[in-house]
Amino acid sequence: MSTRLYPLYRRGNPQRRVFLPNFFMKIVKSKVDIPKNMVKFEVPLQMTQFDVKNYLEKIYKIPVAHVKTEVILGEIKPQRWKGYLVKNDDYRIATVTLHEGSFFEFPKMFKEDAMGEALDEYEEETEKLKELERKYKRVDPLRKDVPDFFGI
Amino acid sequence: MSALVRRMSALLIQPKGSLLRFSAVAEKSDVKQSGDVEKKSDKTRREKQNFTNVEGLKQFFDEDNFFEDRVRSGRSWNLDELRIKSNSDLHKLWYVLLKEKNMLLTLQAAAKEAVEVMPNEERIDRVEISMENLELVVRERNKAYFDLEVGETGEQPVFVHTNWMGLQTLRVATPHYLPQRYNKSFNERHPLPFNDRNQSWFLNHYREKRSALKRRESNRATRHVCRLLRRNPNADIDALRERYPTVDVDAEKARLHYKGEI
């Protein structure tokens, strides 16, 4: 595709420019404690430190002090019940240091006890339903004292 | 137990207070009130988190929809909608979409890490489709511009390449610093195809196999047409001709008629 291709040589040898960058960057939660002004990003393998810095500064307007990237080997494990190994894809982690005074802490995005809340809700709803049933139950005056098992 | 689990999963999908919808006896006003009260209490329980003081980092998160089970969203951008936009508009839209995608990917990774279900994962596909469409529109414009200014499309040219087995494949031409005829090491590694005994043996057998497959396929079609004609002698001949272009339908019909089968 011509819009994604960059010619090997262009007259004057100008600085390379990207007009529609297709790199992604996602913030990931660090498994170990890191300083407050550090953020961990998962980025494509092709991305360099300079790319990360430019990306954050130009697109998101985040002032960046320092960037370090490393390639993490994908997990290798045996396939269950089969005689071969499978490997996850490699990925690159960029650790970005922000300037002094700024902080970042990965926010809580999901309910603490989603299943428990849903269960409570379910119990509440069933109780309400039972109440409603009791409230609005219509009784046939002709079979008032007849037991349930009698008739259809 | 399984019934309970099924019930639970249904509950998780439905919005709050939806169970009351099925009770025919409950009045509408009751339902509305109870639902409002629940929502309010939920919102008061979850205060806004002050997780960063950097404005840019907040764009990686959808703060309004934290703790939500499902998030409603629109459809992706169509080609026709994008074609009427100006270049600068498309450039701005690309960055909007890119930021949205980054936000959704962050959410997806967080959900995976927390062993949770990501709310409305199809949003990622929608954004990706929009981005693909946008890139297609830019490509169209690029092609038109190159055609007008240079007289070429500016696309990578495609050529037929004969590989070492003698098979022909399509290849995309890429720019090189050196023409191929001057590139000695490349030519040594990739010699031109010559009259090789093994190659000709392989090609003969390969073509034989391919033609046999073709023949079998056409025979199968002919037999099928005959069967159809036997079953239904007044079949629409034109439709059959159109459906099975390899079969001589008239000849088959005449043959069957001569044999007395129709």
Short mmCIF file of C-alpha atoms in Angstrom, two decimals:
data_model
loop_
_atom_site.label_atom_id
_atom_site.label_comp_id
_atom_site.label_asym_id
_atom_site.label_seq_id
_atom_site.Cartn_x
_atom_site.Cartn_y
_atom_site.Cartn_z
CA MET A 1 0.00 0.00 0.00
CA SER A 2 1.43 3.30 -1.10
CA THR A 3 0.40 5.25 1.99
CA ARG A 4 2.22 2.86 4.34
CA LEU A 5 5.34 2.56 2.16
CA TYR A 6 8.27 4.81 2.71
CA PRO A 7 10.62 5.18 -0.27
CA LEU A 8 14.23 4.10 0.19
CA TYR A 9 15.44 7.45 -0.99
CA ARG A 10 13.78 10.81 -1.28
CA ARG A 11 15.44 13.92 -2.64
CA GLY A 12 17.15 15.91 0.11
CA ASN A 13 16.97 12.92 2.47
CA PRO A 14 14.42 14.54 4.80
CA GLN A 15 13.44 13.47 8.32
CA ARG A 16 11.00 10.55 8.25
CA ARG A 17 7.47 11.52 9.18
CA VAL A 18 4.47 9.35 10.02
CA PHE A 19 1.06 10.82 9.30
CA LEU A 20 -1.16 7.92 10.33
CA PRO A 21 0.70 5.98 13.04
CA ASN A 22 -0.73 2.52 13.61
CA PHE A 23 1.23 1.68 16.75
CA PHE A 24 -0.80 0.84 19.82
CA MET A 25 0.19 1.52 23.43
CA LYS A 26 -1.61 0.06 26.38
CA ILE A 27 -0.99 0.71 30.05
CA VAL A 28 -0.45 -2.50 32.01
CA LYS A 29 -0.45 -3.07 35.72
CA SER A 30 2.99 -3.71 37.13
CA LYS A 31 3.31 -6.94 39.08
CA VAL A 32 5.95 -5.46 41.37
CA ASP A 33 5.92 -2.15 43.20
CA ILE A 34 7.36 0.68 41.09
CA PRO A 35 7.86 4.37 41.91
CA LYS A 36 4.77 6.57 41.68
CA ASN A 37 6.01 8.51 38.67
CA MET A 38 6.59 5.39 36.56
CA VAL A 39 4.13 3.91 34.06
CA LYS A 40 4.40 0.58 32.26
CA PHE A 41 3.20 0.30 28.69
CA GLU A 42 2.87 -2.70 26.42
CA VAL A 43 3.89 -1.65 22.92
CA PRO A 44 4.49 -3.35 19.54
CA LEU A 45 7.85 -5.07 19.09
CA GLN A 46 8.88 -2.65 16.34
CA MET A 47 8.59 0.42 18.57
CA THR A 48 11.77 2.06 19.88
CA GLN A 49 12.42 4.32 22.87
CA PHE A 50 12.32 7.40 20.64
CA ASP A 51 9.01 6.25 19.14
CA VAL A 52 7.52 5.83 22.61
CA LYS A 53 8.70 9.26 23.69
CA ASN A 54 7.43 10.97 20.53
CA TYR A 55 4.13 9.08 20.68
CA LEU A 56 3.40 10.17 24.26
CA GLU A 57 4.60 13.73 23.84
CA LYS A 58 3.00 14.46 20.46
CA ILE A 59 -0.30 12.57 20.67
CA TYR A 60 -1.08 12.56 24.39
CA LYS A 61 0.90 15.66 25.44
CA ILE A 62 2.50 13.78 28.33
CA PRO A 63 5.87 15.22 29.43
CA VAL A 64 8.31 12.29 29.52
CA ALA A 65 11.59 12.25 31.47
CA HIS A 66 12.99 8.84 30.53
CA VAL A 67 12.02 5.73 28.58
CA LYS A 68 13.37 2.21 28.88
CA THR A 69 12.11 -0.69 26.79
CA GLU A 70 12.66 -4.41 26.97
CA VAL A 71 11.47 -7.40 24.99
CA ILE A 72 9.74 -10.03 27.08
CA LEU A 73 9.91 -13.63 25.94
CA GLY A 74 6.50 -15.23 25.45
CA GLU A 75 5.62 -18.05 27.82
CA ILE A 76 6.70 -21.50 26.66
CA LYS A 77 4.73 -24.43 28.00
CA PRO A 78 3.84 -27.99 26.98
CA GLN A 79 0.53 -28.47 25.19
CA ARG A 80 -1.73 -30.57 27.35
CA TRP A 81 -2.03 -34.23 26.32
CA LYS A 82 0.11 -33.52 23.25
CA GLY A 83 3.82 -34.08 22.78
CA TYR A 84 4.87 -30.59 21.80
CA LEU A 85 5.57 -27.14 23.24
CA VAL A 86 3.55 -23.99 22.54
CA LYS A 87 4.87 -20.48 22.85
CA ASN A 88 3.05 -17.19 23.33
CA ASP A 89 4.08 -14.18 21.27
CA ASP A 90 6.89 -11.96 22.46
CA TYR A 91 6.01 -8.45 23.49
CA ARG A 92 7.79 -5.22 24.36
CA ILE A 93 7.36 -3.42 27.66
CA ALA A 94 8.19 0.28 27.84
CA THR A 95 8.78 1.72 31.30
CA VAL A 96 8.18 5.45 31.16
CA THR A 97 9.39 7.81 33.89
CA LEU A 98 7.35 10.99 34.29
CA HIS A 99 8.64 14.26 35.66
CA GLU A 100 8.92 14.99 39.37
CA GLY A 101 5.64 15.73 41.08
CA SER A 102 3.44 13.66 38.76
CA PHE A 103 2.06 10.36 39.92
CA PHE A 104 0.15 7.42 38.52
CA GLU A 105 -1.54 4.52 40.23
CA PHE A 106 -3.41 1.89 38.25
CA PRO A 107 -7.11 2.52 38.97
CA LYS A 108 -9.66 -0.05 40.07
CA MET A 109 -11.91 -0.76 37.09
CA PHE A 110 -13.88 -3.81 38.13
CA LYS A 111 -16.16 -4.68 41.02
CA GLU A 112 -14.43 -6.22 44.03
CA ASP A 113 -16.92 -9.04 44.49
CA ALA A 114 -19.00 -9.13 41.33
CA MET A 115 -20.34 -12.65 41.91
CA GLY A 116 -21.32 -11.86 45.51
CA GLU A 117 -23.08 -8.67 44.48
CA ALA A 118 -24.96 -10.48 41.75
CA LEU A 119 -25.98 -13.17 44.25
CA ASP A 120 -27.24 -10.53 46.72
CA GLU A 121 -29.15 -8.87 43.93
CA TYR A 122 -30.62 -12.20 42.90
CA GLU A 123 -31.76 -12.91 46.44
CA GLU A 124 -33.31 -9.46 46.77
CA GLU A 125 -35.15 -9.85 43.50
CA THR A 126 -36.49 -13.28 44.39
CA GLU A 127 -37.73 -11.96 47.74
CA LYS A 128 -39.47 -9.11 45.99
CA LEU A 129 -41.04 -11.50 43.53
CA LYS A 130 -42.29 -13.72 46.35
CA GLU A 131 -43.79 -10.73 48.10
CA LEU A 132 -45.53 -9.61 44.95
CA GLU A 133 -46.88 -13.10 44.43
CA ARG A 134 -48.22 -13.17 47.97
CA LYS A 135 -49.72 -9.72 47.54
CA TYR A 136 -51.49 -10.24 44.26
CA LYS A 137 -52.37 -13.92 44.48
CA ARG A 138 -55.96 -14.49 43.38
CA VAL A 139 -57.92 -17.11 45.24
CA ASP A 140 -60.80 -18.99 43.67
CA PRO A 141 -63.75 -18.50 46.05
CA LEU A 142 -65.39 -21.77 44.93
CA ARG A 143 -62.37 -23.92 45.86
CA LYS A 144 -61.29 -22.06 48.94
CA ASP A 145 -60.77 -24.97 51.30
CA VAL A 146 -59.91 -27.58 48.69
CA PRO A 147 -56.30 -28.86 49.00
CA ASP A 148 -53.78 -28.18 46.22
CA PHE A 149 -53.45 -31.76 45.02
CA PHE A 150 -57.18 -31.93 44.28
CA GLY A 151 -57.95 -31.14 40.65
CA ILE A 152 -55.64 -29.79 38.01
CA MET B 1 -26.95 -26.14 40.61
CA SER B 2 -26.64 -25.70 36.86
CA ALA B 3 -30.09 -24.06 36.76
CA LEU B 4 -28.94 -21.55 39.37
CA VAL B 5 -25.77 -20.80 37.40
CA ARG B 6 -27.80 -20.25 34.23
CA ARG B 7 -30.11 -17.94 36.14
CA MET B 8 -27.10 -16.05 37.48
CA SER B 9 -25.58 -15.60 34.05
CA ALA B 10 -28.91 -14.28 32.75
CA LEU B 11 -28.98 -11.83 35.63
CA LEU B 12 -25.50 -10.59 34.82
CA ILE B 13 -26.47 -9.86 31.24
CA GLN B 14 -29.77 -8.14 32.04
CA PRO B 15 -29.88 -4.60 33.43
CA LYS B 16 -30.77 -4.08 37.05
CA GLY B 17 -34.40 -4.48 38.07
CA SER B 18 -35.13 -6.46 34.95
CA LEU B 19 -36.53 -9.43 36.84
CA LEU B 20 -39.51 -7.33 37.78
CA ARG B 21 -40.35 -6.92 34.11
CA PHE B 22 -41.57 -10.51 33.94
CA SER B 23 -44.05 -10.16 36.79
CA ALA B 24 -47.32 -9.31 35.16
CA VAL B 25 -48.85 -8.05 38.38
CA ALA B 26 -46.34 -5.35 39.31
CA GLU B 27 -47.28 -1.81 38.43
CA LYS B 28 -45.00 0.28 36.26
CA SER B 29 -44.46 3.02 38.84
CA ASP B 30 -43.13 0.47 41.35
CA VAL B 31 -40.53 -0.81 38.90
CA LYS B 32 -39.24 2.65 38.01
CA GLN B 33 -38.86 3.71 41.61
CA SER B 34 -36.99 0.63 42.71
CA GLY B 35 -34.60 0.81 39.71
CA ASP B 36 -33.80 4.49 40.34
CA VAL B 37 -33.03 3.90 43.99
CA GLU B 38 -30.64 1.05 43.17
CA LYS B 39 -28.76 3.07 40.56
CA LYS B 40 -28.36 6.06 42.84
CA SER B 41 -27.01 3.97 45.70
CA ASP B 42 -24.52 2.34 43.31
CA LYS B 43 -23.21 5.66 42.07
CA THR B 44 -22.81 7.11 45.54
CA ARG B 45 -20.93 4.01 46.64
CA ARG B 46 -18.30 4.43 43.88
CA GLU B 47 -16.54 7.74 44.12
CA LYS B 48 -14.20 9.08 41.44
CA GLN B 49 -10.66 7.86 41.91
CA ASN B 50 -7.78 10.29 41.77
CA PHE B 51 -5.35 7.90 40.12
CA THR B 52 -3.14 10.44 38.32
CA ASN B 53 -2.47 14.15 37.96
CA VAL B 54 -1.33 13.87 34.32
CA GLU B 55 -4.11 14.78 31.89
CA GLY B 56 -2.72 12.65 29.07
CA LEU B 57 -2.73 9.46 31.12
CA LYS B 58 -6.43 9.90 31.93
CA GLN B 59 -7.16 9.43 28.23
CA PHE B 60 -6.06 5.80 28.53
CA PHE B 61 -9.04 5.11 30.80
CA ASP B 62 -12.80 5.48 30.46
CA GLU B 63 -13.50 6.96 33.89
CA ASP B 64 -17.25 7.31 33.42
CA ASN B 65 -17.72 3.60 32.76
CA PHE B 66 -15.64 2.03 35.54
CA PHE B 67 -17.40 -0.86 37.32
CA GLU B 68 -19.97 -1.14 34.49
CA ASP B 69 -21.14 -4.52 33.22
CA ARG B 70 -21.95 -3.23 29.77
CA VAL B 71 -21.26 -0.06 27.82
CA ARG B 72 -23.46 0.96 24.90
CA SER B 73 -21.72 2.21 21.75
CA GLY B 74 -22.54 3.12 18.16
CA ARG B 75 -21.42 1.50 14.92
CA SER B 76 -18.16 1.95 13.04
CA TRP B 77 -17.51 4.61 10.38
CA ASN B 78 -18.67 3.74 6.86
CA LEU B 79 -16.65 4.29 3.70
CA ASP B 80 -19.28 6.68 2.31
CA GLU B 81 -19.23 8.77 5.47
CA LEU B 82 -15.46 9.03 5.38
CA ARG B 83 -15.28 9.88 1.66
CA ILE B 84 -17.04 13.21 2.18
CA LYS B 85 -14.59 14.30 4.88
CA SER B 86 -11.64 16.55 4.19
CA ASN B 87 -8.06 15.38 4.58
CA SER B 88 -7.52 17.33 7.80
CA ASP B 89 -10.75 15.94 9.25
CA LEU B 90 -9.60 12.40 8.48
CA HIS B 91 -6.24 13.15 10.09
CA LYS B 92 -7.97 14.32 13.27
CA LEU B 93 -10.37 11.38 13.26
CA TRP B 94 -7.46 8.93 12.98
CA TYR B 95 -6.02 10.17 16.28
CA VAL B 96 -9.42 10.04 17.96
CA LEU B 97 -9.78 6.41 16.86
CA LEU B 98 -6.20 5.61 17.89
CA LYS B 99 -6.80 6.96 21.39
CA GLU B 100 -10.07 5.04 21.65
CA LYS B 101 -8.31 1.84 20.60
CA ASN B 102 -5.54 2.35 23.15
CA MET B 103 -8.14 2.92 25.87
CA LEU B 104 -10.00 -0.26 24.91
CA LEU B 105 -6.80 -2.32 24.74
CA THR B 106 -5.84 -1.08 28.21
CA LEU B 107 -9.26 -2.12 29.48
CA GLN B 108 -8.95 -5.51 27.81
CA ALA B 109 -5.52 -6.15 29.34
CA ALA B 110 -6.79 -5.06 32.77
CA ALA B 111 -9.79 -7.37 32.46
CA LYS B 112 -7.55 -10.29 31.51
CA GLU B 113 -5.24 -9.57 34.42
CA ALA B 114 -8.17 -9.33 36.89
CA VAL B 115 -9.86 -12.46 35.40
CA GLU B 116 -12.97 -10.45 34.53
CA VAL B 117 -15.16 -10.14 31.46
CA MET B 118 -14.41 -7.01 29.47
CA PRO B 119 -17.62 -4.99 28.97
CA ASN B 120 -18.56 -5.00 25.27
CA GLU B 121 -15.37 -6.27 23.70
CA GLU B 122 -16.80 -5.72 20.20
CA ARG B 123 -15.95 -2.03 20.54
CA ILE B 124 -12.35 -2.90 19.62
CA ASP B 125 -13.50 -4.49 16.35
CA ARG B 126 -15.63 -1.47 15.56
CA VAL B 127 -12.70 0.90 16.05
CA GLU B 128 -10.44 -1.34 13.95
CA ILE B 129 -12.98 -1.49 11.12
CA SER B 130 -13.26 2.31 11.20
CA MET B 131 -9.47 2.63 11.01
CA GLU B 132 -9.30 0.20 8.09
CA ASN B 133 -11.99 2.15 6.24
CA LEU B 134 -10.22 5.43 6.90
CA GLU B 135 -6.95 4.05 5.58
CA LEU B 136 -8.76 2.76 2.48
CA VAL B 137 -10.14 6.24 1.78
CA VAL B 138 -6.68 7.79 2.18
CA ARG B 139 -5.32 5.15 -0.20
CA GLU B 140 -7.97 5.99 -2.79
CA ARG B 141 -7.06 9.66 -2.62
CA ASN B 142 -3.37 8.84 -2.80
CA LYS B 143 -3.95 6.72 -5.91
CA ALA B 144 -5.94 9.48 -7.58
CA TYR B 145 -3.28 12.07 -6.78
CA PHE B 146 -0.45 9.88 -8.13
CA ASP B 147 -2.46 9.12 -11.27
CA LEU B 148 -2.97 12.81 -11.91
CA GLU B 149 0.52 14.04 -11.08
CA VAL B 150 2.83 11.19 -12.06
CA GLY B 151 0.73 9.00 -14.35
CA GLU B 152 1.11 5.95 -12.08
CA THR B 153 -0.98 4.66 -9.20
CA GLY B 154 1.91 4.67 -6.75
CA GLU B 155 0.96 1.15 -5.67
CA GLN B 156 3.48 -1.66 -5.48
CA PRO B 157 3.62 -3.42 -8.89
CA VAL B 158 2.82 -7.15 -8.97
CA PHE B 159 4.72 -9.53 -11.27
CA VAL B 160 4.72 -13.25 -12.09
CA HIS B 161 7.65 -15.12 -10.57
CA THR B 162 8.75 -18.64 -11.53
CA ASN B 163 10.21 -20.42 -8.54
CA TRP B 164 12.75 -23.26 -8.41
CA MET B 165 10.00 -25.90 -8.79
CA GLY B 166 8.82 -24.29 -12.04
CA LEU B 167 5.57 -23.07 -10.48
CA GLN B 168 4.42 -19.55 -11.12
CA THR B 169 3.47 -17.29 -8.23
CA LEU B 170 2.57 -13.62 -7.88
CA ARG B 171 5.07 -11.38 -6.15
CA VAL B 172 4.99 -7.79 -5.00
CA ALA B 173 7.91 -5.69 -6.22
CA THR B 174 9.80 -3.81 -3.52
CA PRO B 175 12.34 -1.01 -4.01
CA HIS B 176 16.05 -1.93 -3.83
CA TYR B 177 19.23 0.08 -3.82
CA LEU B 178 20.77 -2.18 -6.49
CA PRO B 179 19.09 -3.62 -9.62
CA GLN B 180 18.82 -7.42 -9.50
CA ARG B 181 21.15 -8.02 -12.48
CA TYR B 182 24.00 -6.30 -10.60
CA ASN B 183 23.33 -8.09 -7.32
CA LYS B 184 25.82 -10.94 -7.57
CA SER B 185 25.18 -12.67 -4.25
CA PHE B 186 21.40 -12.65 -4.78
CA ASN B 187 21.71 -14.14 -8.28
CA GLU B 188 23.97 -16.87 -6.94
CA ARG B 189 21.46 -17.71 -4.25
CA HIS B 190 18.49 -17.53 -6.62
CA PRO B 191 19.56 -18.94 -10.00
CA LEU B 192 17.20 -18.66 -12.96
CA PRO B 193 15.04 -21.74 -13.65
CA PHE B 194 16.68 -24.03 -16.23
CA ASN B 195 15.76 -27.25 -17.98
CA ASP B 196 16.01 -29.51 -14.98
CA ARG B 197 15.09 -33.21 -15.26
CA ASN B 198 13.56 -33.32 -11.80
CA GLN B 199 11.69 -30.12 -12.45
CA SER B 200 10.21 -31.37 -15.73
CA TRP B 201 9.30 -34.71 -14.06
CA PHE B 202 7.57 -32.83 -11.25
CA LEU B 203 5.77 -30.46 -13.61
CA ASN B 204 4.52 -33.34 -15.81
CA HIS B 205 3.08 -35.18 -12.84
CA TYR B 206 1.70 -32.03 -11.30
CA ARG B 207 -0.11 -31.06 -14.51
CA GLU B 208 -1.41 -34.61 -14.95
CA LYS B 209 -2.84 -34.58 -11.47
CA ARG B 210 -4.37 -31.14 -11.96
CA SER B 211 -5.99 -32.09 -15.28
CA ALA B 212 -7.33 -35.32 -13.77
CA LEU B 213 -8.95 -33.34 -10.99
CA LYS B 214 -10.46 -30.98 -13.54
CA ARG B 215 -11.76 -33.85 -15.65
CA ARG B 216 -13.30 -35.59 -12.67
CA GLU B 217 -15.02 -32.41 -11.64
CA SER B 218 -16.52 -31.85 -15.09
CA ASN B 219 -17.64 -35.51 -15.28
CA ARG B 220 -19.31 -35.14 -11.92
CA ALA B 221 -21.16 -32.06 -13.14
CA THR B 222 -22.28 -33.87 -16.32
CA ARG B 223 -23.58 -36.81 -14.32
CA HIS B 224 -25.41 -34.46 -12.03
CA VAL B 225 -27.06 -32.67 -14.98
CA CYS B 226 -28.12 -36.04 -16.48
CA ARG B 227 -29.64 -37.05 -13.17
CA LEU B 228 -31.55 -33.79 -12.98
CA LEU B 229 -32.83 -34.21 -16.57
CA ARG B 230 -33.92 -37.80 -15.94
CA ARG B 231 -35.82 -36.75 -12.86
CA ASN B 232 -37.29 -33.65 -14.48
CA PRO B 233 -37.31 -33.81 -18.32
CA ASN B 234 -38.93 -30.36 -18.64
CA ALA B 235 -36.20 -28.62 -16.63
CA ASP B 236 -35.27 -25.05 -17.52
CA ILE B 237 -32.42 -25.53 -20.02
CA ASP B 238 -31.17 -21.94 -19.81
CA ALA B 239 -30.90 -22.10 -16.04
CA LEU B 240 -28.97 -25.37 -16.28
CA ARG B 241 -26.62 -23.87 -18.88
CA GLU B 242 -25.98 -20.93 -16.63
CA ARG B 243 -25.45 -23.04 -13.52
CA TYR B 244 -23.16 -25.63 -15.17
CA PRO B 245 -21.15 -23.79 -17.85
CA THR B 246 -18.73 -26.73 -18.38
CA VAL B 247 -21.52 -29.13 -19.39
CA ASP B 248 -23.00 -29.32 -22.92
CA VAL B 249 -26.60 -29.51 -21.71
CA ASP B 250 -28.24 -29.81 -25.17
CA ALA B 251 -25.98 -32.71 -26.18
CA GLU B 252 -26.67 -34.52 -22.92
CA LYS B 253 -30.41 -34.03 -23.36
CA ALA B 254 -30.24 -35.33 -26.96
CA ARG B 255 -28.21 -38.34 -25.81
CA LEU B 256 -30.69 -39.21 -23.10
CA HIS B 257 -33.57 -38.79 -25.56
CA TYR B 258 -31.85 -41.12 -28.07
CA LYS B 259 -31.38 -43.71 -25.31
CA GLY B 260 -35.06 -43.40 -24.51
CA GLU B 261 -34.52 -42.34 -20.92
CA ILE B 262 -36.54 -39.14 -21.29
#
